[in-house]
PDB file of C-alpha atoms in Angstrom:
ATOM      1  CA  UNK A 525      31.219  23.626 -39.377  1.00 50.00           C
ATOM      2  CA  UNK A 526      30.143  19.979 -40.118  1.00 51.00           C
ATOM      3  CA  UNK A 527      33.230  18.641 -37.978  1.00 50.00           C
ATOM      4  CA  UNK A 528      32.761  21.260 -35.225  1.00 46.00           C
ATOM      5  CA  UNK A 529      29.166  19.906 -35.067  1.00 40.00           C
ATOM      6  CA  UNK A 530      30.310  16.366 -35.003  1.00 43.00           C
ATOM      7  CA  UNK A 531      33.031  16.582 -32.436  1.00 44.00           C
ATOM      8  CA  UNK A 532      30.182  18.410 -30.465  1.00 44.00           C
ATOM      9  CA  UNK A 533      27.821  15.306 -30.577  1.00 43.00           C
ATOM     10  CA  UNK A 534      30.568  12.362 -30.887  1.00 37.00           C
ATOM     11  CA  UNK A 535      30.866  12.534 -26.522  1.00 40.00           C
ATOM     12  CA  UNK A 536      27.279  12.640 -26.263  1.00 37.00           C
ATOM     13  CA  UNK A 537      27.010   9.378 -27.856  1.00 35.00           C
ATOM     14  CA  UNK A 538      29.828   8.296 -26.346  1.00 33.00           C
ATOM     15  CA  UNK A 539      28.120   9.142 -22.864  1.00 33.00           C
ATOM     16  CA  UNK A 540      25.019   7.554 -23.959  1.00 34.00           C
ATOM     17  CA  UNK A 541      26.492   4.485 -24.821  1.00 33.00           C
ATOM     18  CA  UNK A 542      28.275   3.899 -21.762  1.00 33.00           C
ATOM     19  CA  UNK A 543      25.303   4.340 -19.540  1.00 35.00           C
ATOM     20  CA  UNK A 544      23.647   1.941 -21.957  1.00 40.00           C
ATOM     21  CA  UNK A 545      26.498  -0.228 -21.233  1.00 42.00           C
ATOM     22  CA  UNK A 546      26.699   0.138 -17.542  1.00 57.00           C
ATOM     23  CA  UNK A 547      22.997  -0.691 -16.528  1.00 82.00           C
ATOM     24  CA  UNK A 548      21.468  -4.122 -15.440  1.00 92.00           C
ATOM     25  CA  UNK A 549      19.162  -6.063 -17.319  1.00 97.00           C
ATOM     26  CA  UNK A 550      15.417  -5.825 -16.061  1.00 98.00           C
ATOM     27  CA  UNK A 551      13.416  -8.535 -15.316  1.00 98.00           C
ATOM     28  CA  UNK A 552       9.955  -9.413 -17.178  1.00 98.00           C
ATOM     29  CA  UNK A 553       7.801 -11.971 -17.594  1.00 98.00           C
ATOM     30  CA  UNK A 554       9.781 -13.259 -19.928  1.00 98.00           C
ATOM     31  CA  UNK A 555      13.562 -12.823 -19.096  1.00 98.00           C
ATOM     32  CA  UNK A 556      16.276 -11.224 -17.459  1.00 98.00           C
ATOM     33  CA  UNK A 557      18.444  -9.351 -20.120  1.00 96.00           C
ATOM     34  CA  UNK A 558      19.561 -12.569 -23.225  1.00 97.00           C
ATOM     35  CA  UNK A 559      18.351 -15.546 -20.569  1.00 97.00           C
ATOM     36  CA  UNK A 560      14.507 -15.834 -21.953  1.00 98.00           C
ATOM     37  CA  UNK A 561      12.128 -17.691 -20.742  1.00 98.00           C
ATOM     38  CA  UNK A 562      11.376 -21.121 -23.316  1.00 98.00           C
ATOM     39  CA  UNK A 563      15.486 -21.045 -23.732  1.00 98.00           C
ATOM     40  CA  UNK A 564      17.153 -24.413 -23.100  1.00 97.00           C
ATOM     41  CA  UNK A 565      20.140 -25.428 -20.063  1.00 94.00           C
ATOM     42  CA  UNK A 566      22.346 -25.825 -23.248  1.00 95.00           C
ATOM     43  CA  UNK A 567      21.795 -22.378 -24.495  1.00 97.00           C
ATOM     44  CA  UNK A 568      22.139 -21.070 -20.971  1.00 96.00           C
ATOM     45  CA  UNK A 569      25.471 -22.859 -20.302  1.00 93.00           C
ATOM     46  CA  UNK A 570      27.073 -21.377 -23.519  1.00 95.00           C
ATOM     47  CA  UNK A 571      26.167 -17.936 -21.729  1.00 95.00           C
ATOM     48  CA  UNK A 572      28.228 -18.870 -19.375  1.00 94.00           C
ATOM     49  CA  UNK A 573      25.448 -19.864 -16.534  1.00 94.00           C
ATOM     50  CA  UNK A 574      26.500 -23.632 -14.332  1.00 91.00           C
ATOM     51  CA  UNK A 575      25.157 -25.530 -11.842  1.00 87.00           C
ATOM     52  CA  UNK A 576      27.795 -25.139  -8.972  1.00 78.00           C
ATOM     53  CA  UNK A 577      25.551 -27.711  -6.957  1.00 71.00           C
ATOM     54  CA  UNK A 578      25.696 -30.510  -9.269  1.00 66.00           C
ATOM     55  CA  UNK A 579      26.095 -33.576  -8.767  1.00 59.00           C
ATOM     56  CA  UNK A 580      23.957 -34.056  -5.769  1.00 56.00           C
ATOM     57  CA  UNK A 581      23.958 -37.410  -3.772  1.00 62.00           C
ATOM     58  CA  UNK A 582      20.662 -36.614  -2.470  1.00 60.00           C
ATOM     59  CA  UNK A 583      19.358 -35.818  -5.979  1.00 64.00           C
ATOM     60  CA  UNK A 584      18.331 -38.628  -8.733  1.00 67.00           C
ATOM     61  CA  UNK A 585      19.120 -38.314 -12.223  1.00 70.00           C
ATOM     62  CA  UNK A 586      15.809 -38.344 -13.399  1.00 70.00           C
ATOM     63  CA  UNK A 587      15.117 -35.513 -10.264  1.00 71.00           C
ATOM     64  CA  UNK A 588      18.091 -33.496 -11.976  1.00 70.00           C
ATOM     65  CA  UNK A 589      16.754 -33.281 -14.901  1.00 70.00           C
ATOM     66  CA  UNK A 590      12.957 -32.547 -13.508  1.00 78.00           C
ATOM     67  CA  UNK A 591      14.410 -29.270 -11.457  1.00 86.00           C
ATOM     68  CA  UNK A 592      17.091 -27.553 -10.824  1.00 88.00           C
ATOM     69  CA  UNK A 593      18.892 -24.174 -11.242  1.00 91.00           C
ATOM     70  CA  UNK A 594      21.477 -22.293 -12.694  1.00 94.00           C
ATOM     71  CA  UNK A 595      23.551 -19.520 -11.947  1.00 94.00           C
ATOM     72  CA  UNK A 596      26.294 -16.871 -12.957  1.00 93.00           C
ATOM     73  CA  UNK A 597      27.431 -15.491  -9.986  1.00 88.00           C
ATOM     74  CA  UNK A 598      29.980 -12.880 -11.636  1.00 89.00           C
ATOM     75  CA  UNK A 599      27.326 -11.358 -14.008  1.00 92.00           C
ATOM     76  CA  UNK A 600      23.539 -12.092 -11.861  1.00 96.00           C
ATOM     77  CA  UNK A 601      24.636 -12.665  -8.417  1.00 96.00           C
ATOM     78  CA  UNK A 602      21.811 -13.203  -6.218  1.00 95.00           C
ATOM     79  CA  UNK A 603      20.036 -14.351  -9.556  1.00 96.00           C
ATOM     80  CA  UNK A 604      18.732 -18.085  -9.827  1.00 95.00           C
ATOM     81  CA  UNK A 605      17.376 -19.766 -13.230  1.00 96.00           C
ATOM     82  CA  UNK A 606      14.873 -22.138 -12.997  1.00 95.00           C
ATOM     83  CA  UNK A 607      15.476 -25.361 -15.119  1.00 94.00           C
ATOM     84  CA  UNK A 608      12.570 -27.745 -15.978  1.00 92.00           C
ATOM     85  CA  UNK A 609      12.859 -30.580 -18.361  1.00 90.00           C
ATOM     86  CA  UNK A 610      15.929 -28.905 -19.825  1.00 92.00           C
ATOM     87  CA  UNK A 611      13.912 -25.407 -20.423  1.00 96.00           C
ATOM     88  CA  UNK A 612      14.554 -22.221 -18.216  1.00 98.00           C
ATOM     89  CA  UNK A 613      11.308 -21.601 -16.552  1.00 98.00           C
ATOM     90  CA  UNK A 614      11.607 -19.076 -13.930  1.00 98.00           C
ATOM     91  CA  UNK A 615      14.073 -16.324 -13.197  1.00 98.00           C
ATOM     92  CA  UNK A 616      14.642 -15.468  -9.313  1.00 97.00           C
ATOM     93  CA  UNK A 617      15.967 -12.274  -7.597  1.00 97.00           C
ATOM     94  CA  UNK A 618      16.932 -12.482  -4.088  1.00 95.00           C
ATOM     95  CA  UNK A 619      19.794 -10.570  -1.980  1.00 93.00           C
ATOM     96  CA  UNK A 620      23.206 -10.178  -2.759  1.00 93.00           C
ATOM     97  CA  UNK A 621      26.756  -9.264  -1.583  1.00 90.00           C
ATOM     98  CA  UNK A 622      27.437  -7.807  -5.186  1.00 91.00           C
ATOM     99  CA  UNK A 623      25.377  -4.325  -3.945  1.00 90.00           C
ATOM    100  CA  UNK A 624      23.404  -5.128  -7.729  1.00 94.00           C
ATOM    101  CA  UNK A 625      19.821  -3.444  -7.480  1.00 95.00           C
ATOM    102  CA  UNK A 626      18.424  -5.996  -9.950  1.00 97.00           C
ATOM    103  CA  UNK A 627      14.639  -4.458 -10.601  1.00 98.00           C
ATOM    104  CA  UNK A 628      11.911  -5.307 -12.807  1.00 98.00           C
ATOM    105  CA  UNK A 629      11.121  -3.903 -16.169  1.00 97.00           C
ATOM    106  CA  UNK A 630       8.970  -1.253 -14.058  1.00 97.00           C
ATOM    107  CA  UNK A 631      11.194  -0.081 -11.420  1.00 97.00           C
ATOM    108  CA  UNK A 632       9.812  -2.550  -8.565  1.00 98.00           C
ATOM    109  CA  UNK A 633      13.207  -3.691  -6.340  1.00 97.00           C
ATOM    110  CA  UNK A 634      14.187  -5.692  -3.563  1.00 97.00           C
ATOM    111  CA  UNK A 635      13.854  -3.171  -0.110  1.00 96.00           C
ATOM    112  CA  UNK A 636      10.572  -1.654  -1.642  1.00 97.00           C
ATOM    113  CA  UNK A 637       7.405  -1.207   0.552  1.00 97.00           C
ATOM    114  CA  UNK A 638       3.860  -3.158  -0.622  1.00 96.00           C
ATOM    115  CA  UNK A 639       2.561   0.194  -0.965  1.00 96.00           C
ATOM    116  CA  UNK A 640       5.280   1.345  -3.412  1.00 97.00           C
ATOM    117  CA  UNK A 641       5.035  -1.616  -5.468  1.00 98.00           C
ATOM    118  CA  UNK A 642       1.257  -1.484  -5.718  1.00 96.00           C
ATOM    119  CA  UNK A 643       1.875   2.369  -6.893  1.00 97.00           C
ATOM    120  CA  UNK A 644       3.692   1.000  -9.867  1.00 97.00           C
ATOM    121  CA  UNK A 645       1.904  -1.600 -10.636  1.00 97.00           C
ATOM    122  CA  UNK A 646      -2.181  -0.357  -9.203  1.00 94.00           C
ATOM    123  CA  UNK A 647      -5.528  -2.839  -9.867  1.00 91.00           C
ATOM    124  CA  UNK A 648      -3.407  -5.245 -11.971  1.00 93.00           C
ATOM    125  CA  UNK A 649      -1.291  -6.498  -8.894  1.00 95.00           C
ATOM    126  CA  UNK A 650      -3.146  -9.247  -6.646  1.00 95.00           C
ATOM    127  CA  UNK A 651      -2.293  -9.142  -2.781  1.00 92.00           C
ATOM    128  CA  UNK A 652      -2.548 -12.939  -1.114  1.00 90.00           C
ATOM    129  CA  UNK A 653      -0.941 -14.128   1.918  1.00 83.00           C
ATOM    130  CA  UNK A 654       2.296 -15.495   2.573  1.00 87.00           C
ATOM    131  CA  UNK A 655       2.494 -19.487   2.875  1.00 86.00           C
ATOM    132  CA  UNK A 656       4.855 -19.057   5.354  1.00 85.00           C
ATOM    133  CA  UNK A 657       4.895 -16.083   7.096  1.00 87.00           C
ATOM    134  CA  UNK A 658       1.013 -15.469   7.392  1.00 79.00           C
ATOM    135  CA  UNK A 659       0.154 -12.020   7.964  1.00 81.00           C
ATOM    136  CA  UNK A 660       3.828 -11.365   8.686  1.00 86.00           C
ATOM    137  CA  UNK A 661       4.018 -11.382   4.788  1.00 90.00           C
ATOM    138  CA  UNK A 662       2.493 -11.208   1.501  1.00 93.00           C
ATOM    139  CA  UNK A 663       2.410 -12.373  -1.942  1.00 94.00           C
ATOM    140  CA  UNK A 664       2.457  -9.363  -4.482  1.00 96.00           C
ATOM    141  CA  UNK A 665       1.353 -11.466  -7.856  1.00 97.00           C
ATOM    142  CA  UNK A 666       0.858 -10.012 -11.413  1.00 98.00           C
ATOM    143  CA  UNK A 667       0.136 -12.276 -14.221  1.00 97.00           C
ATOM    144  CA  UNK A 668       0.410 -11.470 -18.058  1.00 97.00           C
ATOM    145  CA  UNK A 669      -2.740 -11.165 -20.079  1.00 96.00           C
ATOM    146  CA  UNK A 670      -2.811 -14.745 -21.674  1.00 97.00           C
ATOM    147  CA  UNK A 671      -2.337 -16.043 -17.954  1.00 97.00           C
ATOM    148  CA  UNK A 672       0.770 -17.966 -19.154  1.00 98.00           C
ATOM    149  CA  UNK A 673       3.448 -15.582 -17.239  1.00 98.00           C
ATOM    150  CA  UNK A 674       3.442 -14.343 -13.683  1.00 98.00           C
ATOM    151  CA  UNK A 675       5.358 -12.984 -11.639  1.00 98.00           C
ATOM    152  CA  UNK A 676       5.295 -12.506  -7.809  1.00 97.00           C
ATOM    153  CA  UNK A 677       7.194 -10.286  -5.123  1.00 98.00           C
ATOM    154  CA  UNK A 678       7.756 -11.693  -1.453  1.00 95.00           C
ATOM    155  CA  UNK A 679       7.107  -9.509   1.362  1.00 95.00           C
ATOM    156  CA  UNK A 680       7.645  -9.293   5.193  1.00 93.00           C
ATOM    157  CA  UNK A 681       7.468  -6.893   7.634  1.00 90.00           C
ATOM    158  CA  UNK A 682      11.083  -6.290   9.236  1.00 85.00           C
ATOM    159  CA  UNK A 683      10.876  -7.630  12.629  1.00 77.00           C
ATOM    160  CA  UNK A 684       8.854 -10.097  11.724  1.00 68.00           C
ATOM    161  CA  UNK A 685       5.572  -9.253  13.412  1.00 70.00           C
ATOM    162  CA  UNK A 686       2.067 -10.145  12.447  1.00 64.00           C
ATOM    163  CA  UNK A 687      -0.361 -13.283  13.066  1.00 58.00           C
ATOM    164  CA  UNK A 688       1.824 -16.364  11.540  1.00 52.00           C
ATOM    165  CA  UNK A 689      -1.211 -18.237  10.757  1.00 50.00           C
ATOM    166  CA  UNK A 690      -3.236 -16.500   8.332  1.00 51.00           C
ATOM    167  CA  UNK A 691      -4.767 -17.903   5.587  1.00 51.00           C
ATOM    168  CA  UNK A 692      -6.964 -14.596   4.774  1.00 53.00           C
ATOM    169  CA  UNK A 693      -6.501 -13.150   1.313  1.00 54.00           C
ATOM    170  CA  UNK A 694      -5.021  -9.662   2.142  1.00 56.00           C
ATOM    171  CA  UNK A 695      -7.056  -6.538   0.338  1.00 71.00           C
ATOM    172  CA  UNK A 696      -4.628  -3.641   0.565  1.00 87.00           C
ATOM    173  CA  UNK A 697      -0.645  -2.570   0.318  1.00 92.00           C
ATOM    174  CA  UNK A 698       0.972  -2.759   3.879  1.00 90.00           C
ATOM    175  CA  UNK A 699       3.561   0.198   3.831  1.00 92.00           C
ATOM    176  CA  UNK A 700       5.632  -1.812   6.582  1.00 92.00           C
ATOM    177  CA  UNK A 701       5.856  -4.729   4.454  1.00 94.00           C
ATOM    178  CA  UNK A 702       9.171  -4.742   1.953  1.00 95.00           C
ATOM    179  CA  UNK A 703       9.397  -6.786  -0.753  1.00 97.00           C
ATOM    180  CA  UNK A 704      12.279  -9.559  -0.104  1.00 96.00           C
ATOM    181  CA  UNK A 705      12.874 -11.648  -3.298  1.00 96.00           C
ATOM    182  CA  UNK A 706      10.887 -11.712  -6.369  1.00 98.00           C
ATOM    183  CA  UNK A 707      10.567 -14.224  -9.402  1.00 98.00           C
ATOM    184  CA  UNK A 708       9.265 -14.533 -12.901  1.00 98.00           C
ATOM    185  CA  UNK A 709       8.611 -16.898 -15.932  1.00 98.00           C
ATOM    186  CA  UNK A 710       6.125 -19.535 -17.015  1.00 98.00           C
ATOM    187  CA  UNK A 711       3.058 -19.369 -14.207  1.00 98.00           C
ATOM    188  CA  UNK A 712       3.360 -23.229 -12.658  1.00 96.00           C
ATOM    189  CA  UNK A 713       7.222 -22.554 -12.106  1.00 97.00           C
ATOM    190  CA  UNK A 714       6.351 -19.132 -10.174  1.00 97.00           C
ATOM    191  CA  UNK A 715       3.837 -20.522  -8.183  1.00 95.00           C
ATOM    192  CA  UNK A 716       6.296 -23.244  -6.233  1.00 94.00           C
ATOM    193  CA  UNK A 717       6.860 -21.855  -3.261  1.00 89.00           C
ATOM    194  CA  UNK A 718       9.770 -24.307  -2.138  1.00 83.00           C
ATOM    195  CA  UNK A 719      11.920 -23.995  -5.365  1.00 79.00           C
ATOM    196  CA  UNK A 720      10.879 -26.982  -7.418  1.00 81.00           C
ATOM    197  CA  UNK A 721       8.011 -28.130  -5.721  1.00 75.00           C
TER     198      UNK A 721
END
């Protein structure tokens, strides 16, 4: 009876494991699966993450080593790691060719609307406008209690419409705004909005 029981629950396991196996990393505040937040390029590049863009001619040494990212294209494509001072700082999801749904640790994914984000995420997300894109596009920002972690979901609306020049902090979820790229990690590195600067 004991065997009949355990050949019974051996391919549940089995099943289990595998779709442990077979799902991708979520991002948090604080990482993306074993690249954490704090770690340094060292520890990074023995996980097998590079720099395909280095060296740079139009880049310093000392510039380098200020800012610049890392990547891993056959495990995170569309994924970019944020290195400052030799320390990952941010994590950043954008498109990719790979079809990878990469999502946060709360379900929140590239192709969502504003107003399904702020359903996951309610009061604690902040709505502010888009740098770039004015009312065209938001900033979706969350930040961790201690204020040390944020992390913040780009949005536009699909054809691009809405006043470009708004500098008017938005108050509610647009449901034809989708959320294009998003990024996490230490607060000052999410808040660049050109990369490193």
């Amino acid at each position: 009876m004991k065997n009949m029981l355990k050949m019974a629950i051996l391919p549940l396991v089995l099943v289990c494991l595998v779709g442990a196996v077979g799902e991708q990393p979520r991002l948090t505040f604080k990482g993306l699966g074993p690249a954490q937040i704090g770690m340094s390029e060292a520890e990074l590049k023995q996980l097998g993450f590079s720099d395909p863009y280095r060296p740079a001619d139009w880049q310093t040494d000392e510039d380098y080593a200020a800012c610049h990212f890392l990547t891993k294209e056959a495990g995170y494509p569309g994924v970019r790691f944020m290195i400052n001072e030799d320390m990952l700082v941010r994590i950043g999801i954008g498109p990719n060719d790979a079809g990878v749904k990469w999502q946060t640790l709360s379900g929140a994914t590239i192709g969502m609307t504003e107003t399904e984000v702020a359903s996951i995420y309610g009061n604690w997300m902040k709505i502010d406008y888009h740098p770039y894109l004015g009312d065209a596009g938001s900033y979706l920002i969350l930040a961790s209690s201690d204020g040390r972690y944020q992390m913040i979901f780009e949005t536009a609306t699909p054809d691009g419409s809405g006043e470009q020049s708004s500098s008017v902090r938005l108050k509610s979820p647009d449901a034809k705004k989708r959320v294009t790229d998003f990024r996490a990690g230490l607060a000052e590195a999410v808040s660049y909005i050109e990369g490193c600067s």
